[in-house]
Coordinates of C-alpha atoms and ligand atoms in Angstrom, one line a residue:
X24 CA 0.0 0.0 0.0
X25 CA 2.9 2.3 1.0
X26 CA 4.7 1.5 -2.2
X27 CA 1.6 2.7 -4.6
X28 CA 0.8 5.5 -3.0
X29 CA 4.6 6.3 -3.7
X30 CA 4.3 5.6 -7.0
X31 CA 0.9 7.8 -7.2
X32 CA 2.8 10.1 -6.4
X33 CA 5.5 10.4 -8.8
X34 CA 3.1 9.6 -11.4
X35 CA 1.4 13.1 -10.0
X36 CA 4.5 15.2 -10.1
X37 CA 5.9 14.1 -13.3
X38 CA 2.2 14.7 -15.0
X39 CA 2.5 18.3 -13.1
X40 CA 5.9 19.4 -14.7
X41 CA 4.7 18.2 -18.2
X42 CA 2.0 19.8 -17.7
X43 CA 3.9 23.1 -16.6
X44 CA 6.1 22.8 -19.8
X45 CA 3.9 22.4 -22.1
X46 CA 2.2 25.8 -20.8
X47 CA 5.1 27.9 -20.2
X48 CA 6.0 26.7 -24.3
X49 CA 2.4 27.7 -25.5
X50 CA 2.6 31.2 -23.6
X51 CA 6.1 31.9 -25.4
X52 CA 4.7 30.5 -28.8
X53 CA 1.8 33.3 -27.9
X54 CA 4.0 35.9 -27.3
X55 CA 7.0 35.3 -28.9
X56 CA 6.2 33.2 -32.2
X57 CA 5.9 36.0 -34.5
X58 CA 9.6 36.7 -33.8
X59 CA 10.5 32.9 -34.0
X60 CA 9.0 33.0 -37.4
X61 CA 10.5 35.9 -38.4
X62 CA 14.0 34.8 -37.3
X63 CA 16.0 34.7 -41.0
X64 CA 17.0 31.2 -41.2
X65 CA 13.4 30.4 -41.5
X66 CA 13.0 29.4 -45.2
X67 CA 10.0 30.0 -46.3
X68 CA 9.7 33.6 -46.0
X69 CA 13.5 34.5 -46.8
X70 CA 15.1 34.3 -49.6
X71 CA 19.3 35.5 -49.4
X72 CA 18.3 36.6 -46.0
X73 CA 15.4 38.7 -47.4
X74 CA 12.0 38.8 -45.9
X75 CA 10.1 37.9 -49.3
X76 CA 6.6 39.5 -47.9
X77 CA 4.6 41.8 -46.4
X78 CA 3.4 45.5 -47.4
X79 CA 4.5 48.5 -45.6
X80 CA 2.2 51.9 -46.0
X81 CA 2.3 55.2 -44.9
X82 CA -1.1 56.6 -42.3
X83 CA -3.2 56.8 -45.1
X84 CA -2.4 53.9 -46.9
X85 CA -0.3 54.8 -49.3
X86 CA 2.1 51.9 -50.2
X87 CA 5.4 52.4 -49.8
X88 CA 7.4 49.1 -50.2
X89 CA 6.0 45.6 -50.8
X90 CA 8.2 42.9 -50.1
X91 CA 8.1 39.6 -52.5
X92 CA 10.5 37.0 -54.0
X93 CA 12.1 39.3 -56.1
X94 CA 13.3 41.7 -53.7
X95 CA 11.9 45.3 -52.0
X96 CA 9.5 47.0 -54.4
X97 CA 9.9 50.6 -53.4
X98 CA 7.2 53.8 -54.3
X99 CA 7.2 54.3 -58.0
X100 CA 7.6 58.3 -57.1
X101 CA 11.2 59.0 -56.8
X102 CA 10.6 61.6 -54.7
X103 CA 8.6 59.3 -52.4
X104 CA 11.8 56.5 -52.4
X105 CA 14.1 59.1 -51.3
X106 CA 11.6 60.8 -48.8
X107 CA 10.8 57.8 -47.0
X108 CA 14.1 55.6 -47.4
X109 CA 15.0 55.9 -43.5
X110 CA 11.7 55.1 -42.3
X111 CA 11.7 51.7 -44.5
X112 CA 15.6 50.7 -44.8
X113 CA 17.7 50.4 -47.6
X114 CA 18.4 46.3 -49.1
X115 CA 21.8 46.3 -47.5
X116 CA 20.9 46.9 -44.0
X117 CA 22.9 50.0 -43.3
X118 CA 20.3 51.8 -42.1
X119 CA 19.3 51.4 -38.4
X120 CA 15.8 51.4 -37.7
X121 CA 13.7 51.0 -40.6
X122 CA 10.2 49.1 -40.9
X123 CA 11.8 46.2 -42.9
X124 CA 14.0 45.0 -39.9
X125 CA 11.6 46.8 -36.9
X126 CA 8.2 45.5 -37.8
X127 CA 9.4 42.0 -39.1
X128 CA 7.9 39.7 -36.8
X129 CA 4.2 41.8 -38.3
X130 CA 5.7 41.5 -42.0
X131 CA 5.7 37.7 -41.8
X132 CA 1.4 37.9 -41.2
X133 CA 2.4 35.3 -38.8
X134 CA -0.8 34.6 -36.4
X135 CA -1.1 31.6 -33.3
X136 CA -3.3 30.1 -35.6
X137 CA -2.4 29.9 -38.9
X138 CA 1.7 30.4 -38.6
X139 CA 3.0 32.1 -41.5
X140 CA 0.4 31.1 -44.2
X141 CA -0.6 33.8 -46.8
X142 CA 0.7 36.4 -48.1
X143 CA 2.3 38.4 -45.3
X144 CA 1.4 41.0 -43.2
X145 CA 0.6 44.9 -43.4
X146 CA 2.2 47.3 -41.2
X147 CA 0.7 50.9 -41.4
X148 CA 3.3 53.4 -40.3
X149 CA 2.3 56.7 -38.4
X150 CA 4.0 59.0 -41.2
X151 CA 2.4 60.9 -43.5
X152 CA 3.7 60.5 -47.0
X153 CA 2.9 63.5 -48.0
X154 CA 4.5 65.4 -45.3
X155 CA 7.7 63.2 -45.6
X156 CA 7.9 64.0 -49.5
X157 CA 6.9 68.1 -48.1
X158 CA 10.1 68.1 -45.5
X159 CA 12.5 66.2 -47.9
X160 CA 11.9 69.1 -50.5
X161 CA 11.8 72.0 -48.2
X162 CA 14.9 70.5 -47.2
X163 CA 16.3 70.8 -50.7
X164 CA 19.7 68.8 -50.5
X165 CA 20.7 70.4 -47.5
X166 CA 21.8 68.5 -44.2
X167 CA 18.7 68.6 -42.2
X168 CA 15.9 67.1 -40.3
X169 CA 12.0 67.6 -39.6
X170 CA 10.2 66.0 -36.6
X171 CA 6.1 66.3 -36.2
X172 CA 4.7 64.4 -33.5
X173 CA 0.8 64.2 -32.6
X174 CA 1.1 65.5 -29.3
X175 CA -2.2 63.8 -28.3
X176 CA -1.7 60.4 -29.8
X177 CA 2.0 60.1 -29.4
X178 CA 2.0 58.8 -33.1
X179 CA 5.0 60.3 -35.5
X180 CA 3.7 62.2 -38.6
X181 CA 7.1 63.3 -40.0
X182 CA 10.6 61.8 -39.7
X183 CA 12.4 63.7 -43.1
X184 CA 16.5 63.5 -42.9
X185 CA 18.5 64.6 -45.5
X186 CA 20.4 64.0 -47.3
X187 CA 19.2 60.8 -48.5
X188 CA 18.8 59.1 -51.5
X189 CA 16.3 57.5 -54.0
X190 CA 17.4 53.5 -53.1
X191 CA 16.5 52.6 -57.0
X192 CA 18.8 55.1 -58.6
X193 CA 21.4 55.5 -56.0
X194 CA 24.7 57.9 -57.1
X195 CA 27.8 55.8 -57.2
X196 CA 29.0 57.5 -54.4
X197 CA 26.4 58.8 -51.7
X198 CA 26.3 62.2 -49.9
X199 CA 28.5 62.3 -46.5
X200 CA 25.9 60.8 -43.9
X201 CA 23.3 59.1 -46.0
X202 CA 22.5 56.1 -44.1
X203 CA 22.3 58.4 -40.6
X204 CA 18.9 59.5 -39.8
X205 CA 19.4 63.3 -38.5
X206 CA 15.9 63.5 -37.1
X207 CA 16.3 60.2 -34.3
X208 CA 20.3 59.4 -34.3
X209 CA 22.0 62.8 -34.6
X210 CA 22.6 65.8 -32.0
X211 CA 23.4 69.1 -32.5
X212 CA 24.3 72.2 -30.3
X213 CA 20.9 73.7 -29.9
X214 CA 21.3 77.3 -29.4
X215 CA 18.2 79.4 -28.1
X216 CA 15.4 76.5 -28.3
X217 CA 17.5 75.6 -25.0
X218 CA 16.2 78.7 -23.6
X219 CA 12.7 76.5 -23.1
X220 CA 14.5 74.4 -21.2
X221 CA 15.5 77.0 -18.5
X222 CA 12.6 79.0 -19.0
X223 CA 11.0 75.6 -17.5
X224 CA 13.7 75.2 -14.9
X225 CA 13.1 79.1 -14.0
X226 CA 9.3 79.0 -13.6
X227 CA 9.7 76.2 -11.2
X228 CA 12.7 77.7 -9.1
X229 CA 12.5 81.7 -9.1
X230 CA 9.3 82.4 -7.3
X231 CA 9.7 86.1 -8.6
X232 CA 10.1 85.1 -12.1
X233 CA 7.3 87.4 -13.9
X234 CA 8.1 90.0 -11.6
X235 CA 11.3 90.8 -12.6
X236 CA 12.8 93.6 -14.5
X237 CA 15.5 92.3 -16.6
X238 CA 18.2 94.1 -18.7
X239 CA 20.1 93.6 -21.4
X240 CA 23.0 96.2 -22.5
X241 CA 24.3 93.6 -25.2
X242 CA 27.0 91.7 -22.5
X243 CA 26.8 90.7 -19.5
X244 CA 29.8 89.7 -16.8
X245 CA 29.6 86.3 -14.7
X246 CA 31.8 84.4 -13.0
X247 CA 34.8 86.4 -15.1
X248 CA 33.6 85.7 -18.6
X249 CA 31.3 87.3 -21.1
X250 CA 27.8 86.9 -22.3
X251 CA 27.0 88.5 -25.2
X252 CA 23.9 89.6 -27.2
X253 CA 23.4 90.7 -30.6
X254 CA 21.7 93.2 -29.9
X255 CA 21.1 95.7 -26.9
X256 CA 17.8 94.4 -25.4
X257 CA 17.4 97.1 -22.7
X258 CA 14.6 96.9 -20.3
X259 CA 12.1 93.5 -20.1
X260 CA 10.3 91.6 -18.3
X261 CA 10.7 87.6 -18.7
X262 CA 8.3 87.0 -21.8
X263 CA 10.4 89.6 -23.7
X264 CA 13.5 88.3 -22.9
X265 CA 12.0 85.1 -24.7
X266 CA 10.7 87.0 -27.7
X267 CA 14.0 88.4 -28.0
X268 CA 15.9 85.5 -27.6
X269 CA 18.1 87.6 -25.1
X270 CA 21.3 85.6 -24.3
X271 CA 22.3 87.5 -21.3
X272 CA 19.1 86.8 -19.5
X273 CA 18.7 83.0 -19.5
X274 CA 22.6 82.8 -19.1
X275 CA 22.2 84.6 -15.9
X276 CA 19.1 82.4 -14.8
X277 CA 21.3 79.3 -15.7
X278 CA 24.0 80.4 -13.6
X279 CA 21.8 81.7 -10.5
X280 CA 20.1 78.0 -10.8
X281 CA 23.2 76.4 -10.8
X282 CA 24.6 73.4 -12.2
X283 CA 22.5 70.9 -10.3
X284 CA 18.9 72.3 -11.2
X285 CA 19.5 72.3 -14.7
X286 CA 21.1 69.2 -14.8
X287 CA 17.6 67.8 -13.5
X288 CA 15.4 69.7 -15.9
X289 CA 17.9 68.4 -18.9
X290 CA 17.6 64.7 -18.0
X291 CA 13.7 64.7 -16.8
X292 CA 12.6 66.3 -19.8
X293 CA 14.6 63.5 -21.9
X294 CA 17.4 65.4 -23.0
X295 CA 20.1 62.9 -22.1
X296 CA 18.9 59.6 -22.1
X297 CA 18.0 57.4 -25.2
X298 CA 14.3 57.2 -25.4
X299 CA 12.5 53.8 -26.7
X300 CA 9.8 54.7 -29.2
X301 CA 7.3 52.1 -30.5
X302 CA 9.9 51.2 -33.4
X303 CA 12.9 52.9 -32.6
X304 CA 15.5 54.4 -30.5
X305 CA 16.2 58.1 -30.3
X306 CA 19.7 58.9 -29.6
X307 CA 20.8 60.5 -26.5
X308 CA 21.8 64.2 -26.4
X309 CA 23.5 66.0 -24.0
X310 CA 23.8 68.6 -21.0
X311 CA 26.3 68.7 -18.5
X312 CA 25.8 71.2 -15.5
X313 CA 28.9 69.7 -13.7
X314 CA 31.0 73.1 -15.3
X315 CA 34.1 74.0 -13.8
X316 CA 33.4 77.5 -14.3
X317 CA 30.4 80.1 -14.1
X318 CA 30.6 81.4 -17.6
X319 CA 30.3 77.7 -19.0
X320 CA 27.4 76.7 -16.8
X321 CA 25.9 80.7 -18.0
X322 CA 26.3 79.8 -21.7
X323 CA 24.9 76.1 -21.5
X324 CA 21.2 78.1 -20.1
X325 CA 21.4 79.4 -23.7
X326 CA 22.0 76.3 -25.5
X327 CA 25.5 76.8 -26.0
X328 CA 28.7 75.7 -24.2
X329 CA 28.8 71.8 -24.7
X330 CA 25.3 71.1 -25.0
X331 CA 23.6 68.6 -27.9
X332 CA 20.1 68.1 -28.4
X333 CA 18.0 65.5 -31.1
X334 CA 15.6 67.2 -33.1
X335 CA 12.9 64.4 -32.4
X336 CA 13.7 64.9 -28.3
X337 CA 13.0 68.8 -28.8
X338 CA 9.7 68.0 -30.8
X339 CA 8.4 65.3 -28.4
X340 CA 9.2 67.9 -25.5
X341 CA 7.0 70.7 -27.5
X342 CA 4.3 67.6 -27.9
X343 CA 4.3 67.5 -23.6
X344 CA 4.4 71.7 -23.8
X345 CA 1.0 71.5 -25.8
X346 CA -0.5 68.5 -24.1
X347 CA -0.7 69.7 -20.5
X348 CA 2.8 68.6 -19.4
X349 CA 2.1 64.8 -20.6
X350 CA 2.6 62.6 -23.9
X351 CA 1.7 59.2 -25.4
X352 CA 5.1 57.7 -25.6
X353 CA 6.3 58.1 -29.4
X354 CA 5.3 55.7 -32.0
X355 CA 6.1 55.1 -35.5
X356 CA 3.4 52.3 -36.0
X357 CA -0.5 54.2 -37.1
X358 CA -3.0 53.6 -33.9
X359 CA -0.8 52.7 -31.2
X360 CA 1.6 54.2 -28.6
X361 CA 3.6 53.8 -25.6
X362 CA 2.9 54.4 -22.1
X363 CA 1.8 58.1 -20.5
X364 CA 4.9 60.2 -19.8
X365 CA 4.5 63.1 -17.4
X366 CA 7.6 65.5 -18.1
X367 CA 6.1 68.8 -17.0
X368 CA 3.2 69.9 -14.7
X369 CA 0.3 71.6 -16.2
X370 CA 0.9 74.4 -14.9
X371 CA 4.6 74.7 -15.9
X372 CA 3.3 73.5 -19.4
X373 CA 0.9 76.3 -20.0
X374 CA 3.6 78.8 -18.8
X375 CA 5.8 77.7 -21.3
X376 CA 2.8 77.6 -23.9
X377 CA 2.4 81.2 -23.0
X378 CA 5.8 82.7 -23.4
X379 CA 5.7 80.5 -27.0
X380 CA 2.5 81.9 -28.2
X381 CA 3.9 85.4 -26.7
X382 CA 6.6 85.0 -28.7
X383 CA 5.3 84.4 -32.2
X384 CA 3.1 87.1 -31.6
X385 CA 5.8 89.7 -30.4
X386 CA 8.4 88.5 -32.8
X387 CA 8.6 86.6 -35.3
X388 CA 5.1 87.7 -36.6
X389 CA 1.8 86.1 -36.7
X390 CA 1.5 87.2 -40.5
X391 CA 4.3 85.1 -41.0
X392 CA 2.2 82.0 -40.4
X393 CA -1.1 82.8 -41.5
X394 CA -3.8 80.1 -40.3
X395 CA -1.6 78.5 -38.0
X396 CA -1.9 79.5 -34.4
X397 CA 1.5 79.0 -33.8
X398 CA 3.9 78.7 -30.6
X399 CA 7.3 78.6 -31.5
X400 CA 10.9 79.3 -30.6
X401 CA 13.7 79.8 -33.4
X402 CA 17.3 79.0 -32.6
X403 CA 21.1 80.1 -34.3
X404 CA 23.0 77.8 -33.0
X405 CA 26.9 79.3 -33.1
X406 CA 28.9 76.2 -34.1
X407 CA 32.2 77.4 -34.5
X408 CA 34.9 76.8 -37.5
X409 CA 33.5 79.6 -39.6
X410 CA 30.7 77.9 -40.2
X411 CA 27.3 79.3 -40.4
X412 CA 25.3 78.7 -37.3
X413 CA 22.8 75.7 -37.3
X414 CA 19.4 77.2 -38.3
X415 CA 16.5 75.9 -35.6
X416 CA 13.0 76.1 -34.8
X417 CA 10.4 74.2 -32.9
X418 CA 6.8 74.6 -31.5
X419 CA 3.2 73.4 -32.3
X420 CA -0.3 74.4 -33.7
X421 CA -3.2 74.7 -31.7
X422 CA -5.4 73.2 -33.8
X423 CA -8.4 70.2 -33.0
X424 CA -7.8 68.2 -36.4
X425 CA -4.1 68.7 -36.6
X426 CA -2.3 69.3 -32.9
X427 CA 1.0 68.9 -34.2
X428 CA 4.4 69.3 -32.7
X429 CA 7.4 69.7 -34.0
X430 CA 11.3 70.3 -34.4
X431 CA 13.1 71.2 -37.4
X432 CA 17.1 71.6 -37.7
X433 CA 18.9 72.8 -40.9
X434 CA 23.0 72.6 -40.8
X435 CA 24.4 75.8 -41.8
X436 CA 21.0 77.0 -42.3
X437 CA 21.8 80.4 -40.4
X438 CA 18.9 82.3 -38.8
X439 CA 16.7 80.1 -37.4
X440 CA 13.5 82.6 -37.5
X441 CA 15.0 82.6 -41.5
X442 CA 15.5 78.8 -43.2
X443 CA 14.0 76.2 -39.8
X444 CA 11.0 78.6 -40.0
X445 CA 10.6 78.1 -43.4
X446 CA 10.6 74.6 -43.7
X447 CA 8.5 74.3 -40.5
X448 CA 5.8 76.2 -42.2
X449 CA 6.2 74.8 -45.4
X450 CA 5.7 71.1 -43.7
X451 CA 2.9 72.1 -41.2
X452 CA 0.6 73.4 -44.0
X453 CA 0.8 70.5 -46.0
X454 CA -0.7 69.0 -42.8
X455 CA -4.0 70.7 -41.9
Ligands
ZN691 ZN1 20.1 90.5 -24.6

């Protein structure tokens, strides 16, 4: 009797840990099988380490590569293959981060049921292909980028980087940087859109902030160095030394902050980390408020000194700017996005919001951008070398059917109320 109820019970546990098996395999064949499928040794969906199917369109539908035996079967409009290249990646793989290799395991149409059967699988970006094919031409050969974000969706309507190329009639030899997409993987010295960045840290930490009476005689002394101006600002209050762009104000704010408070405000609102996107990685920037002297830790509140920021970082910090402090995570797949993001408080938000609006208005010219109800901040970013400064600008448009956000960066461009603007404008009312 002792003996069978022994054996009972062996014959129970080794039932149990089947059992067990058998379910942790089916829940990682759930989870995980479109990826097992899509891994390239598999056969019968690669051909020379090809996927051989699946469609990728733009937000609209618009087809923009279908994959079969043959190879990638790109847009027929040139202007499309080039506009969208980085969003889809090139047959060699030597661009990171395009649809082909992110969205495989959806490319294969695998499904729990049926495997891979069929004829593949649909992925529907978030882009627009019409804004993609509007930034690549506003960009006009010229080393560039232009984010847009849906700040209420989190979805990504623009990611344009040039230059590029058109992947069926590529030169012999590309231009410098092809492959890189500016808009995700590069950083840049950001010049005055900083300024939003201690204007944040500012209306948070100087209680008397709108109180103030500023002034700006074209320099100003700290810590033994220089700021300077480019103009004399004279007399303002904080709003004006934002529609000004007026270096010796946030360089002072900066500096009376200190190092450590801008350090926080630089890495909570994403500026130095990589960010996971549905899709993607963005590329960290940088800030470091860790200066050994005044004047450096001055110059980085105005977006100079060592400072780098990624375009789609500054456009998915205007998306929080517009949305009450809070984003969708990005995405670049149509209809879905990551997980709520608080970066600013609501009230902090609409501050910021204000002084943006304030500053169109005051500035650069509401004329300027009829239709749009625009908040925006330009940037000229000094770089050095002898080179002309890198042309920014960045903001959003209050509007229900199109609340866009965005970032745009042209290298060399210059005046960033001048070229950025341009193509920012350009982009936004192919939009609504
Ligand atoms: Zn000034």
């Amino acid at each position: 009797m002792r003996k069978l109820k022994y054996r009972a019970l062996v014959v129970a546990i080794f039932s149990l840990t089947v059992l067990a098996l058998l379910g942790f395999f089916g829940w990682r064949a759930y989870n995980e099988g479109g990826a097992w499928a899509a891994y390239q040794a598999n056969g019968n969906i690669y051909r020379s380490g090809k996927l051989t199917r699946g469609v990728i369109t733009d937000r609209d539908g618009e087809v923009l590569c279908s994959l079969t035996q043959s190879g990638a079967e790109y847009s027929a409009d040139g202007l499309t293959r080039a506009a969208t290249l980085h969003l889809i990646g090139d047959t060699a793989g030597n661009i990171a981060y395009g649809a082909v290799r992110q969205f495989r395991a959806d490319l294969t149409g695998w499904s729990f049921t049926d495997g891979v059967s069929g004829e593949g699988g649909t992925v529907r970006l978030s882009v627009s292909a019409e804004a993609q094919r509007a930034a690549y031409s506003a960009l006009d050969g010229r080393s560039g980028a232009v984010a847009v974000v849906n700040y209420k969706t989190g979805e990504i309507i623009c990611c344009a980087t040039s230059p590029g190329y058109d992947p069926i009639e590529a030169p012999e030899t590309l231009p410098d940087g092809a492959y890189l997409n500016r808009a995700i993987s590069a950083a840049y010295t950001p010049g005055s859109v900083f300024k939003l960045v201690t204007m944040a840290a500012a209306v948070e930490n100087i209680p008397d902030l709108y109180e103030r009476d500023f002034h700006c005689d074209g320099e100003a002394s700290i810590g033994g160095g220089k700021v300077t101006c480019v103009a004399k600002h004279g007399d303002m209050k904080i709003e004006d030394a934002m529609a000004k762009s007026c270096n010796c104000v946030f360089a002072s704010l900066a500096a009376e902050m200190g190092g450590e408070i801008m350090q926080n405000y630089a890495d909570s609102l994403g500026f130095t980390s990589k960010i996971d996107v549905t899709g993607a990685v963005i590329a960290a920037g940088r800030y470091s408020g860790d200066k050994s002297d005044d004047i450096a830790l001055a110059w980085s509140g105005a977006g100079q000194s060592d400072d780098l920021v990624v375009p789609m970082t500054l456009a998915r910090y205007c998306a929080a700017i517009a949305n009450g402090g809070e984003i969708n995570e990005l995405s670049f797949k149509a209809g879905e996005h990551g997980e709520k993001t608080r970066l600013l408080s609501k009230s902090t938000a609409e501050r910021l919001g204000e002084v943006m609006g304030y500053t169109v208005k005051h500035s650069y010219g509401e004329d300027n951008f009829p239709g749009l109800r625009l908040h925006a901040k330009s940037g000229t970013a000094e770089i050095g070398g002898g080179k002309k400064p890198n042309s920014w600008f960045c903001g959003y448009i209050e509007n229900e059917g199109a609340p866009y956000a965005f970032a745009v960066i042209i290298e060399n461009g210059g005046w960033g109320i001048g070229e950025a603007a341009d193509c920012a404008r350009n982009v936004l009312n192919v939009l609504i």
